[in-house]
Amino acid sequence: MKLRPKTIEIGPLAIIDGTRIYRVVAQGDTDLILVSVDSDAEDRNLQRSELAQRKDDGTLQVVEGYFLPGGSIAGKKSRYRMLGECSVDIQVQALVDLAWAQHLDECRSKTGQPSLAHDPLTSWIDAEHPAMIVKLAPVLAHVDVDGERRKNVDAEKESKRRKNRRRTVIDAPGATALRDNLRKLKAANWDVMVLVPGWENCTEGGRRIAPEVRRVVHQVAVEYATEKEPTFAGLRRKVKTALWEMKERGEGDFPLPCAQTIARIVRETPEVERVIGRRDIKEARQKLALVGEGPKYTRVGEHVTMDCWKMQVMSLYKENGIWQLLDDRVKEIIKPLRIWVALLRDSATGCTLGLSFSMTESTDAVMGAQRMAFMDRTDIARYAGATSDWLFPVGFDCLETDGGPPFRGHEFWMAGVSLIGHVRKAAGDHTRLRGGQERHFGNIARGYLPEFTGQTGANLIERGDYDPQVRTSMVVDAIANGLILWTVDIHHLTKPKAPLAQQPRRKFLRLFNETGAKPPPSKEQLRMAFGIEVERELGRWGIRHANVMYYRSRRLEAYLQQHGPQTVKIKVDPLDIGQISVLLGKEWVTVGGPPELDGVGLTEWMAYNRELERRYLAEEALDWPTVAKAIRTLEAMSDKGIAESQIRDLQITKSKMIKLVGSLKLNIVYDDDPRARKTVPSFTGGTLGRVVKPSGQQPPALPAAVASSDPMSTQDEEPAGLWGLVSKDD
């Protein structure tokens, strides 16, 4: 049965004229239409001027509230008042269901009958139906004629139906529905709202918005409306955070309204609604349309994409921060800036496996993101504050890029071909053909960047009169580390909107368990692909680089005996200086250093050297056993320090490595080094190593073998920073 309201609006007002009570069913510009609640009174119209006059002299009373099924006025906190906010068809159906459930419960309480089994309950419903029609007559007063014909019915049923026939009966409920309604009402202490479909949803006529929630929405909306491209969904995320903070402070646990409810609240603030709703539906739609159905990937690492994107938010560069983007010659330009992010994404799962940041769209940033994809990222995720792990490294079968300037360099292609084997450029070099990657950048712009002030928009024309530089408040470290946190704990754990879609992290683990993945490259392969190539002297003590002596290789000894001391090329992986690759003739050979340095990064090793310099500033040299003991002492470095070291190592270029190594002021002496002076005094008596004792005199000059040491840098030491991505020397 389809119900229609008798009037356009049923208002929440009651007019009490002496002993008679009228219900306001419609409000016009000049008069009110009143329906009598008493059976002996007639309906009437009341002029607004008469209402105001009689209200002032006290002969007429206006009460705000809703009516109970018996005709009396419900209190302001009554559940029937909430029911009165629903549409008429919902009100009628709820009252009918309530009356049947109450009658069933009353009969069972008095006589113990009927049984709740299907057949006895159906027989009882048929017997009680005529009496219930009479009892529900007041409810039928709000049901008008139905002027629509039924569709898809046979001719016999259609001939029995008369158009515009007055509805004087209400269909009896089924046994199952009545039994369920009775159970729900008794469980909710006879709360009529449990009979309203979707009553828990505030947009479906359910719970009222608490004043505290309404106040939070207004406060957040006024501030959020000043941001670039505000949306109701973005405002809802802000409100969710504010409500969570109220809960943490013990100010109450309030449910989060849906976006439609927030939109209704915002419309009470015209200036906010005008800003947030200024874009029409065409502009709100996705600009990049789909270009047919692309290939489907079902294995982790089967296909990955890389691209660079200039983040649409201004950030402040901090010299001593972690993500150090500027070199010494441009550090005086301290002003708001936009940084680039290089991102590597798995096509089968949508997981982000590598990130790097830079001031420009550079090859160094692309190489850093690619190198991160092949390393253990757990410490980096913990440093950014993530709770879940950043997955584990896997190998790739195919890498696809857009062919931009960062992907045209020799270093990128050689690294990609040597580790992956198949590197290709997107067909047509069009962004629409890389929909997954471009949509992910859009997700970052819509889901992550709105958390910060200083958004810029896609271009200056779109930005309009909004000045992002004035609104800039976050430093580069916060923007970069926040993106890592958003990626690991939000993007990887958020279910896409597509039907039957899985969270990226869960899909990654499921596909890995089902189909496996290509193993990640070995240390030697990574060093050959991403290692920094420099020249060093090969002598009978081995090869010295960054205060490390590399000598553990029979091939190196045989080559030295055959060809003698000479200058050779080596490759150093800043993430693992325990081994290097040496070019002997036409072949690269792995040469190991002290076993204690296996897996130690260059930045971490430099920190050890800085600590030794601080402890023994006056000494010229330390022997290796003392250094080994110091390393064991310093190995308690926190996870934060390890993560910072890994991020710094990802950004080390050849010029930066030469500068860092050349800044070392303390020389470590190994037993096989001809410079090891066996007769110098030792603090430890030789048990744990020998340390040159300060004598107040200038230490003797080193032997001629010193020429094989790393050249001293003439530049000042670079301040401690994490992301040193760009240098004009590269």
PDB file of N, CA and C in Angstrom, residues 228 311-314 442-456 479 482-483:
ATOM      1  N   LYS A 228      41.824  25.658   0.064  1.00  0.00           N
ATOM      2  CA  LYS A 228      41.631  25.512  -1.369  1.00  0.00           C
ATOM      3  C   LYS A 228      40.820  24.259  -1.657  1.00  0.00           C
ATOM      4  N   MET A 311      53.647  18.181  -5.438  1.00  0.00           N
ATOM      5  CA  MET A 311      52.596  18.211  -4.428  1.00  0.00           C
ATOM      6  C   MET A 311      51.959  19.595  -4.379  1.00  0.00           C
ATOM      7  N   GLN A 312      50.632  19.620  -4.350  1.00  0.00           N
ATOM      8  CA  GLN A 312      49.885  20.878  -4.408  1.00  0.00           C
ATOM      9  C   GLN A 312      49.710  21.476  -3.019  1.00  0.00           C
ATOM     10  N   VAL A 313      50.830  21.678  -2.339  1.00  0.00           N
ATOM     11  CA  VAL A 313      50.802  22.299  -1.023  1.00  0.00           C
ATOM     12  C   VAL A 313      52.156  22.955  -0.791  1.00  0.00           C
ATOM     13  N   MET A 314      52.145  24.117  -0.181  1.00  0.00           N
ATOM     14  CA  MET A 314      53.370  24.820   0.156  1.00  0.00           C
ATOM     15  C   MET A 314      53.915  24.299   1.486  1.00  0.00           C
ATOM     16  N   GLY A 442      45.651  11.773  -7.365  1.00  0.00           N
ATOM     17  CA  GLY A 442      44.418  12.463  -6.998  1.00  0.00           C
ATOM     18  C   GLY A 442      43.938  12.095  -5.605  1.00  0.00           C
ATOM     19  N   ASN A 443      44.103  10.822  -5.233  1.00  0.00           N
ATOM     20  CA  ASN A 443      43.741  10.408  -3.871  1.00  0.00           C
ATOM     21  C   ASN A 443      44.597  11.123  -2.837  1.00  0.00           C
ATOM     22  N   ILE A 444      45.880  11.311  -3.144  1.00  0.00           N
ATOM     23  CA  ILE A 444      46.751  12.052  -2.229  1.00  0.00           C
ATOM     24  C   ILE A 444      46.266  13.495  -2.102  1.00  0.00           C
ATOM     25  N   ALA A 445      45.908  14.095  -3.244  1.00  0.00           N
ATOM     26  CA  ALA A 445      45.455  15.489  -3.221  1.00  0.00           C
ATOM     27  C   ALA A 445      44.147  15.648  -2.458  1.00  0.00           C
ATOM     28  N   ARG A 446      43.268  14.647  -2.549  1.00  0.00           N
ATOM     29  CA  ARG A 446      41.962  14.763  -1.889  1.00  0.00           C
ATOM     30  C   ARG A 446      41.951  14.183  -0.485  1.00  0.00           C
ATOM     31  N   GLY A 447      42.763  13.160  -0.245  1.00  0.00           N
ATOM     32  CA  GLY A 447      42.707  12.488   1.040  1.00  0.00           C
ATOM     33  C   GLY A 447      43.778  12.886   2.022  1.00  0.00           C
ATOM     34  N   TYR A 448      44.909  13.413   1.520  1.00  0.00           N
ATOM     35  CA  TYR A 448      46.024  13.730   2.424  1.00  0.00           C
ATOM     36  C   TYR A 448      46.289  15.222   2.515  1.00  0.00           C
ATOM     37  N   LEU A 449      46.427  15.892   1.391  1.00  0.00           N
ATOM     38  CA  LEU A 449      46.802  17.304   1.413  1.00  0.00           C
ATOM     39  C   LEU A 449      45.772  18.203   2.084  1.00  0.00           C
ATOM     40  N   PRO A 450      44.452  17.905   2.043  1.00  0.00           N
ATOM     41  CA  PRO A 450      43.508  18.781   2.758  1.00  0.00           C
ATOM     42  C   PRO A 450      43.736  18.871   4.251  1.00  0.00           C
ATOM     43  N   GLU A 451      44.580  17.991   4.813  1.00  0.00           N
ATOM     44  CA  GLU A 451      44.878  18.086   6.238  1.00  0.00           C
ATOM     45  C   GLU A 451      45.797  19.264   6.555  1.00  0.00           C
ATOM     46  N   PHE A 452      46.381  19.898   5.540  1.00  0.00           N
ATOM     47  CA  PHE A 452      47.348  20.965   5.751  1.00  0.00           C
ATOM     48  C   PHE A 452      46.840  22.263   5.129  1.00  0.00           C
ATOM     49  N   THR A 453      47.324  23.365   5.667  1.00  0.00           N
ATOM     50  CA  THR A 453      47.055  24.662   5.061  1.00  0.00           C
ATOM     51  C   THR A 453      48.102  24.936   3.995  1.00  0.00           C
ATOM     52  N   GLY A 454      47.816  25.933   3.161  1.00  0.00           N
ATOM     53  CA  GLY A 454      48.770  26.305   2.129  1.00  0.00           C
ATOM     54  C   GLY A 454      48.629  25.518   0.850  1.00  0.00           C
ATOM     55  N   GLN A 455      47.438  25.003   0.530  1.00  0.00           N
ATOM     56  CA  GLN A 455      47.261  24.270  -0.715  1.00  0.00           C
ATOM     57  C   GLN A 455      47.287  25.237  -1.889  1.00  0.00           C
ATOM     58  N   THR A 456      47.807  24.764  -3.018  1.00  0.00           N
ATOM     59  CA  THR A 456      48.041  25.638  -4.159  1.00  0.00           C
ATOM     60  C   THR A 456      47.072  25.421  -5.300  1.00  0.00           C
ATOM     61  N   ILE A 479      55.433  17.301   5.942  1.00  0.00           N
ATOM     62  CA  ILE A 479      54.714  16.912   4.733  1.00  0.00           C
ATOM     63  C   ILE A 479      55.193  15.553   4.238  1.00  0.00           C
ATOM     64  N   GLY A 482      54.523  12.746   6.855  1.00  0.00           N
ATOM     65  CA  GLY A 482      53.083  12.537   6.920  1.00  0.00           C
ATOM     66  C   GLY A 482      52.566  11.730   5.738  1.00  0.00           C
ATOM     67  N   LEU A 483      53.158  11.924   4.553  1.00  0.00           N
ATOM     68  CA  LEU A 483      52.741  11.138   3.395  1.00  0.00           C
ATOM     69  C   LEU A 483      53.085   9.664   3.580  1.00  0.00           C
TER      70      LEU A 483
END
